[in-house]
Short mmCIF file of C-alpha atoms in Angstrom, two decimals:
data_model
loop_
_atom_site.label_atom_id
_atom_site.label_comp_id
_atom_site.label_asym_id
_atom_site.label_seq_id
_atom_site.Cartn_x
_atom_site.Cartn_y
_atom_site.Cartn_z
CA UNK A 82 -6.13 6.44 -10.44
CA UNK A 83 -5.41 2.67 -11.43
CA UNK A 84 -4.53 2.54 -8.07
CA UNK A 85 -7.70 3.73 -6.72
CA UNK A 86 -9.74 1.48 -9.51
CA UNK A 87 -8.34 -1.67 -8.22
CA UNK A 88 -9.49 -1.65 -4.67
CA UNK A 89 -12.71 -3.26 -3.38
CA UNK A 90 -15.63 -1.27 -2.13
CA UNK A 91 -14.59 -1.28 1.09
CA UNK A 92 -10.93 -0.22 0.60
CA UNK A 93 -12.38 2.41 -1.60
CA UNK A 94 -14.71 3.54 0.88
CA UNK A 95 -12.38 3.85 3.61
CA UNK A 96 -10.04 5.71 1.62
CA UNK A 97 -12.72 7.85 0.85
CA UNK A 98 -13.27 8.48 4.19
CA UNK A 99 -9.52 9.25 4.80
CA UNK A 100 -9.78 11.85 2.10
CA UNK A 101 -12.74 13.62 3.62
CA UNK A 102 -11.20 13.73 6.92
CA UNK A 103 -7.51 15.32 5.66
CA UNK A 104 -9.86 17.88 3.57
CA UNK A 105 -11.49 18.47 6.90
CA UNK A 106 -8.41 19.13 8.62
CA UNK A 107 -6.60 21.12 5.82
CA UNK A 108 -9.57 23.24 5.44
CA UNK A 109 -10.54 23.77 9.50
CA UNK A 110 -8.34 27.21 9.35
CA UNK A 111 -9.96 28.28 6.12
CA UNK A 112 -13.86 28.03 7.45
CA UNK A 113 -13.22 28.20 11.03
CA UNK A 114 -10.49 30.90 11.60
CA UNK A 115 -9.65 31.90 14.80
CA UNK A 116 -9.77 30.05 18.35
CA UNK A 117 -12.19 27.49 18.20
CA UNK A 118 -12.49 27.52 21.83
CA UNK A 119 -13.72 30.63 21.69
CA UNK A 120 -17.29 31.73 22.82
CA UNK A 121 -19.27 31.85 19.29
CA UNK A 122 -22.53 32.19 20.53
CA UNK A 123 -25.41 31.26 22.78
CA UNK A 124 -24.65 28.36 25.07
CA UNK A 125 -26.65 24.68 23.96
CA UNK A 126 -27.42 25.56 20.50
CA UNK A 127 -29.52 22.62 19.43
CA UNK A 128 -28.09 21.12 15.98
CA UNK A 129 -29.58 22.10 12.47
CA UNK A 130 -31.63 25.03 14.43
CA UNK A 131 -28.87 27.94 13.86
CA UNK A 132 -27.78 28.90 10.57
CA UNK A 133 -24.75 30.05 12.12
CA UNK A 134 -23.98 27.16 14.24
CA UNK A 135 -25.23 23.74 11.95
CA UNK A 136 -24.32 21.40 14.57
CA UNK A 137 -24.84 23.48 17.39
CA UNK A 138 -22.91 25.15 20.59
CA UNK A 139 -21.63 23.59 23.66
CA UNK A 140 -22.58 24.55 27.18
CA UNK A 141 -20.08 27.08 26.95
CA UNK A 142 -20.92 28.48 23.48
CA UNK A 143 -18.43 27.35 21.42
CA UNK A 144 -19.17 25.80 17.88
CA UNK A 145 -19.57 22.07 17.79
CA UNK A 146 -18.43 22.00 13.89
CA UNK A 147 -15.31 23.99 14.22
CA UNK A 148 -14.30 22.26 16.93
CA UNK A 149 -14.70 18.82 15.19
CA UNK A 150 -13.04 20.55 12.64
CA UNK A 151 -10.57 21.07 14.22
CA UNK A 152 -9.92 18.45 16.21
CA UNK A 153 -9.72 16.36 13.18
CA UNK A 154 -5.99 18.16 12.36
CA UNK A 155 -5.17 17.75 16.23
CA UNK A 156 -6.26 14.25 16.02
CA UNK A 157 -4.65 13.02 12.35
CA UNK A 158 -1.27 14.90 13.33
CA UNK A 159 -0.61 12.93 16.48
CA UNK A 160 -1.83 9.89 15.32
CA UNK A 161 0.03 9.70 12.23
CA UNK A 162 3.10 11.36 13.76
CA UNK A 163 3.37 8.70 16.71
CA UNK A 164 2.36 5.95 14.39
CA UNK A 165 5.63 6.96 11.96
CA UNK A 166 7.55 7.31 14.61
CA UNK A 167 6.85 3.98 16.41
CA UNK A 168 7.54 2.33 12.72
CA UNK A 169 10.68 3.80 12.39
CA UNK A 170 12.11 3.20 16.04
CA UNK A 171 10.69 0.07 15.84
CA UNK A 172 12.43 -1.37 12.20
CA UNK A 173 15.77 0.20 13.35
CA UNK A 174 16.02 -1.61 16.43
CA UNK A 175 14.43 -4.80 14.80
CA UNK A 176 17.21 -4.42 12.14
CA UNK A 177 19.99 -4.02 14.74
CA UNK A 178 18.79 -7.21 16.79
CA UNK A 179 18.37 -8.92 14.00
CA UNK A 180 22.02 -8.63 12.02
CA UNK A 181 23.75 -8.13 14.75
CA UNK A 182 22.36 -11.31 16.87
CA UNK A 183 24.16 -12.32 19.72
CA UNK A 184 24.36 -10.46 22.65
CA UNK A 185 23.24 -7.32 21.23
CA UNK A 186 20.03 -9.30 20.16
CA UNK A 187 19.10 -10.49 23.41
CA UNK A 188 19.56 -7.28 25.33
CA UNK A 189 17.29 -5.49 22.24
CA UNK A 190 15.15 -8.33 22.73
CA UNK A 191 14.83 -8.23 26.46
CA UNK A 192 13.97 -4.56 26.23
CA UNK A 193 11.47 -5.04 23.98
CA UNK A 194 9.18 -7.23 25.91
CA UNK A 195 9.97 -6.12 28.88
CA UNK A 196 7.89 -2.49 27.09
CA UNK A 197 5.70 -4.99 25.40
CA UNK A 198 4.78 -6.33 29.29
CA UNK A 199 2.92 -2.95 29.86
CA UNK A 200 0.14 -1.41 28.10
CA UNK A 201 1.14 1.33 25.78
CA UNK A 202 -1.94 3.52 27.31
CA UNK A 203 -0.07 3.39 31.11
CA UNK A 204 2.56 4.10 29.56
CA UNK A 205 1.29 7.43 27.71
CA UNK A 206 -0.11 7.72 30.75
CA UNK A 207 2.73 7.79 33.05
CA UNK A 208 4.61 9.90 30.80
CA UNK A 209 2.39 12.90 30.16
CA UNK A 210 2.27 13.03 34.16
CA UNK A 211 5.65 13.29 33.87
CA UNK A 212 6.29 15.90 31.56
CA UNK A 213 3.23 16.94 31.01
CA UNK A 214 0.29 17.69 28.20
CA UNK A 215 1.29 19.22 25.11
CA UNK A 216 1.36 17.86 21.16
CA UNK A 217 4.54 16.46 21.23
CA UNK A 218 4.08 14.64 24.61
CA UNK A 219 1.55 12.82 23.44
CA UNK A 220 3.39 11.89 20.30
CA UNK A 221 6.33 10.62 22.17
CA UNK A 222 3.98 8.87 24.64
CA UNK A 223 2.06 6.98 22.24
CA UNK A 224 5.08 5.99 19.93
CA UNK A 225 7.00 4.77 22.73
CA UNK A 226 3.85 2.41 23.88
CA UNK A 227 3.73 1.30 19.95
CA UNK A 228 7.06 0.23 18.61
CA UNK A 229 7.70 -3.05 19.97
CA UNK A 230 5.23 -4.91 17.65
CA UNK A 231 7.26 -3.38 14.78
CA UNK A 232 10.83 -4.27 16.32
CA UNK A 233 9.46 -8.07 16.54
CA UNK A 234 8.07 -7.95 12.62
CA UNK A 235 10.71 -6.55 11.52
CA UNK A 236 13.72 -8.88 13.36
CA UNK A 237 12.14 -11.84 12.13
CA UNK A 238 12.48 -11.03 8.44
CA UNK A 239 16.19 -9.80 8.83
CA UNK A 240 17.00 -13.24 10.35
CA UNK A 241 15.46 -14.53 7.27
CA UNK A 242 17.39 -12.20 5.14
CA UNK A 243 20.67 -11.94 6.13
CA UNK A 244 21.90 -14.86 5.01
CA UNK A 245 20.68 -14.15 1.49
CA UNK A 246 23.49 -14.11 -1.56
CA UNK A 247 22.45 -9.88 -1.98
CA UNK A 248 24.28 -9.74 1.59
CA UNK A 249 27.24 -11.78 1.31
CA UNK A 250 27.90 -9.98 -2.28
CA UNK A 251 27.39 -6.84 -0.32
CA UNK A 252 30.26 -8.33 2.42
CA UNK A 253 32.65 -9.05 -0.69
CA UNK A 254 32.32 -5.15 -1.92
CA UNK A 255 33.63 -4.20 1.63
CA UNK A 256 30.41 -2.70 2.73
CA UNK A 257 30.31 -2.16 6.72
CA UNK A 258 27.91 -3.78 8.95
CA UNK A 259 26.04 -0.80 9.71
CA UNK A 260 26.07 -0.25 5.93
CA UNK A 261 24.88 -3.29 5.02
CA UNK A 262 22.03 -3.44 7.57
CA UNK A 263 20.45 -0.47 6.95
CA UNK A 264 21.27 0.36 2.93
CA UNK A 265 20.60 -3.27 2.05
CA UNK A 266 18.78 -5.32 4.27
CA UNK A 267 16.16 -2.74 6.03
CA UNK A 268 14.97 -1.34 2.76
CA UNK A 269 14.04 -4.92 1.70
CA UNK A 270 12.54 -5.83 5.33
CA UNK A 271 10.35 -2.61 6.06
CA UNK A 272 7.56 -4.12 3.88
CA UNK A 273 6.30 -6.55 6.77
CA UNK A 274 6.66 -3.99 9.09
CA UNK A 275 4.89 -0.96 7.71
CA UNK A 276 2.05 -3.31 7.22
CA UNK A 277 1.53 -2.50 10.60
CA UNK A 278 0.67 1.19 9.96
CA UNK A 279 -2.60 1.15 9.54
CA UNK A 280 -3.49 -0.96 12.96
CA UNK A 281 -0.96 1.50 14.62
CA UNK A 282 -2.53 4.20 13.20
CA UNK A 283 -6.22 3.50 14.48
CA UNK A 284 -4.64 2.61 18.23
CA UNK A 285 -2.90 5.83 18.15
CA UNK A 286 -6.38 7.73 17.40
CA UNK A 287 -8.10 5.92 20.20
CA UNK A 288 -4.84 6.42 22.45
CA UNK A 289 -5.32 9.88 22.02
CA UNK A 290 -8.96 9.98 22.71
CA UNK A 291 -8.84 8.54 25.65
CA UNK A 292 -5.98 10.74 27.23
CA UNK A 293 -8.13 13.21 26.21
CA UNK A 294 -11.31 12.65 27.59
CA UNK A 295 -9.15 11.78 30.96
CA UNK A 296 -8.09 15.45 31.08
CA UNK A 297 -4.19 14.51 30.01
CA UNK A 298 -5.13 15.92 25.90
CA UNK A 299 -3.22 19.56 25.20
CA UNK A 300 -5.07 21.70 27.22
CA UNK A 301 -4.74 24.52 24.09
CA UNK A 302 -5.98 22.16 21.44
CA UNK A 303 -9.61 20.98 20.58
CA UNK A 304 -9.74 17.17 20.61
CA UNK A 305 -12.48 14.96 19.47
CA UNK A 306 -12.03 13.37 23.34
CA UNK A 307 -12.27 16.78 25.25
CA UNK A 308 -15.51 17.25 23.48
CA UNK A 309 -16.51 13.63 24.50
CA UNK A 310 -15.63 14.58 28.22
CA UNK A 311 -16.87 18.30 28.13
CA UNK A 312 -20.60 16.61 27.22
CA UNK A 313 -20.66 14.23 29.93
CA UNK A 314 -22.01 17.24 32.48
CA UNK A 315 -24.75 17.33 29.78
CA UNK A 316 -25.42 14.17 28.49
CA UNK A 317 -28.98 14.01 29.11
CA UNK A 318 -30.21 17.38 28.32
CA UNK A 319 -27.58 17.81 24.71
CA UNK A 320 -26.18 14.05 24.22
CA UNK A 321 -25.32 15.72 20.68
CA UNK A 322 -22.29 17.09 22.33
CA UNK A 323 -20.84 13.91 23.17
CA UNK A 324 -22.21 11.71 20.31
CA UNK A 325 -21.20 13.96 17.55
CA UNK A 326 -17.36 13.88 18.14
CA UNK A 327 -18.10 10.22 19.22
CA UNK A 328 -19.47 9.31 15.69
CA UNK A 329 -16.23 11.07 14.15
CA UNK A 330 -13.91 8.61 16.08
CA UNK A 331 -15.97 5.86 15.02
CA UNK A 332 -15.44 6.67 11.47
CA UNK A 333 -11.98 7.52 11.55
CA UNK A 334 -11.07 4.66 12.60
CA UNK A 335 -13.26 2.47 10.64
CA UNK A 336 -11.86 4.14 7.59
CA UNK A 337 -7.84 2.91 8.94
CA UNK A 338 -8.95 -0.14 9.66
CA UNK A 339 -11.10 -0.26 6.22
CA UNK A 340 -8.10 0.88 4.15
CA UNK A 341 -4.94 -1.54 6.16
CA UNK A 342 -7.20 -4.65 5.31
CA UNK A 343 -7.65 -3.77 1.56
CA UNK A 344 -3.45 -2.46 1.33
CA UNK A 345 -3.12 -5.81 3.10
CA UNK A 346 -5.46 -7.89 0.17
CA UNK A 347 -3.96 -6.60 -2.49
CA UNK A 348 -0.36 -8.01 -2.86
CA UNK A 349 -1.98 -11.57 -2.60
CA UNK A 350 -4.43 -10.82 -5.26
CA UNK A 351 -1.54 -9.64 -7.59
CA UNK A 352 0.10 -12.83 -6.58
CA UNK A 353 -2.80 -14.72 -7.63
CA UNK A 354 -3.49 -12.69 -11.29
CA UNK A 355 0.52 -13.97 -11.42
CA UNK A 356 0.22 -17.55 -10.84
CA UNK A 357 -2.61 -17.17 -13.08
#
């Protein structure tokens, strides 16, 4: 709760927003059991005209609210899995190029800009053609196009740590390399690094919308960017279909980006109520 209290509006807003959209995704089997691509009704249900239906049907009669719903737990799960997963690849091999230097740093190096030369989209891209659209796919995908920024982060502060006196007491105990890297240098370097999650977070969500509303999304889950594409056909006559799941994007990822930049403002200001 202190927590909480010592945020600005606008960290307390987007985390606010975060909350609303986990409840939404926790709760989608609760309210909306069943398939939510199933038929529910009467094809281009207007919104707020059917009790049954507040935000309306799609052309093929499916409900537009249990389908954002649910595409709010298709859409969280992804992009938070790919995001931790990029963080994690990305710290250990920052962590090995870093203590190890040498030639093992330049080959880790080498590999990691030669993934940072192509956008982590084509790369998604490439490798859902490959193997082809499902959940963990496009977790894989985006995590792989993701990690490099992390790797870099993280490298540079286990240069600057490696040579601190916490190592070399660890090197007198007899600790291993390996040991040493990741028990006492990685736990003190991942701070930098994990900084990161919130902008890797919000490229992950529009990652996955886009590969969506290409036709490369899990053909068995509801996305926010299959209903995006699926209201294209009817954009004039029922933009609703396409704006609503639109909006929900939009607000999702305002609400990362809201709550990185006040996680990222708040170890300065306790540094400044220090010094003061």
């Amino acid at each position: 709760m202190k927590f909480f209290q010592n945020l600005d509006g606008q960290g307390k807003a987007g985390i606010g927003l975060l909350i609303l959209l986990g409840l939404m995704a926790l709760s989608a089997p609760l309210l909306f059991a069943g398939d939510p691509l199933a038929i529910a009704g009467e094809p281009l249900i207007r919104p707020f005209t059917n009790y049954a239906h507040w935000l309306g049907t799609d052309r093929l009669g499916r409900d537009v609210l249990a389908g954002l719903f649910h595409g709010a737990r298709t859409t969280l799960l992804v992009a938070l899995s790919s995001a931790a997963a990029a963080l994690i690849a990305g710290s250990l091999i920052g962590t090995l190029a870093g203590f190890l230097g040498g030639f093992a740093d330049n080959v880790l190096m080498r590999i990691t800009e030669a993934f940072q030369t192509v956008p982590g989209f084509l790369l998604a891209l490439a490798m859902i053609n490959v193997l082809g659209p499902s959940i963990p796919t496009l977790i894989i995908a985006i995590s792989i196009g993701s990690w490099t920024q992390a790797a870099r982060v993280t490298r540079a502060e286990v240069l600057s740590l490696r040579e601190r006196d916490f190592v070399a007491a660890a090197r007198t105990l007899g600790q291993g390399p390996f040991s040493i890297a990741f028990r006492e240098i990685l736990p003190n370097a991942f701070g930098p690094a994990a900084s990161l999650a919130a902008v890797s977070v919000a490229a992950a969500i529009l990652i996955e919308a886009s590969l969506a509303f290409l036709g490369f999304g899990d053909p068995n889950s509801v996305t926010w960017g299959t209903m995006i594409a699926e209201g294209r056909s009817v954009l004039r006559s029922a933009p609703y279909l396409s704006i609503i799941p639109g909006l929900a994007l939009v607000v999702t990822v305002l609400a990362v980006h809201l709550t990185g930049q006040a996680l990222t403002r708040r170890p300065s200001s306790a540094r400044e109520r220090s010094n003061v």
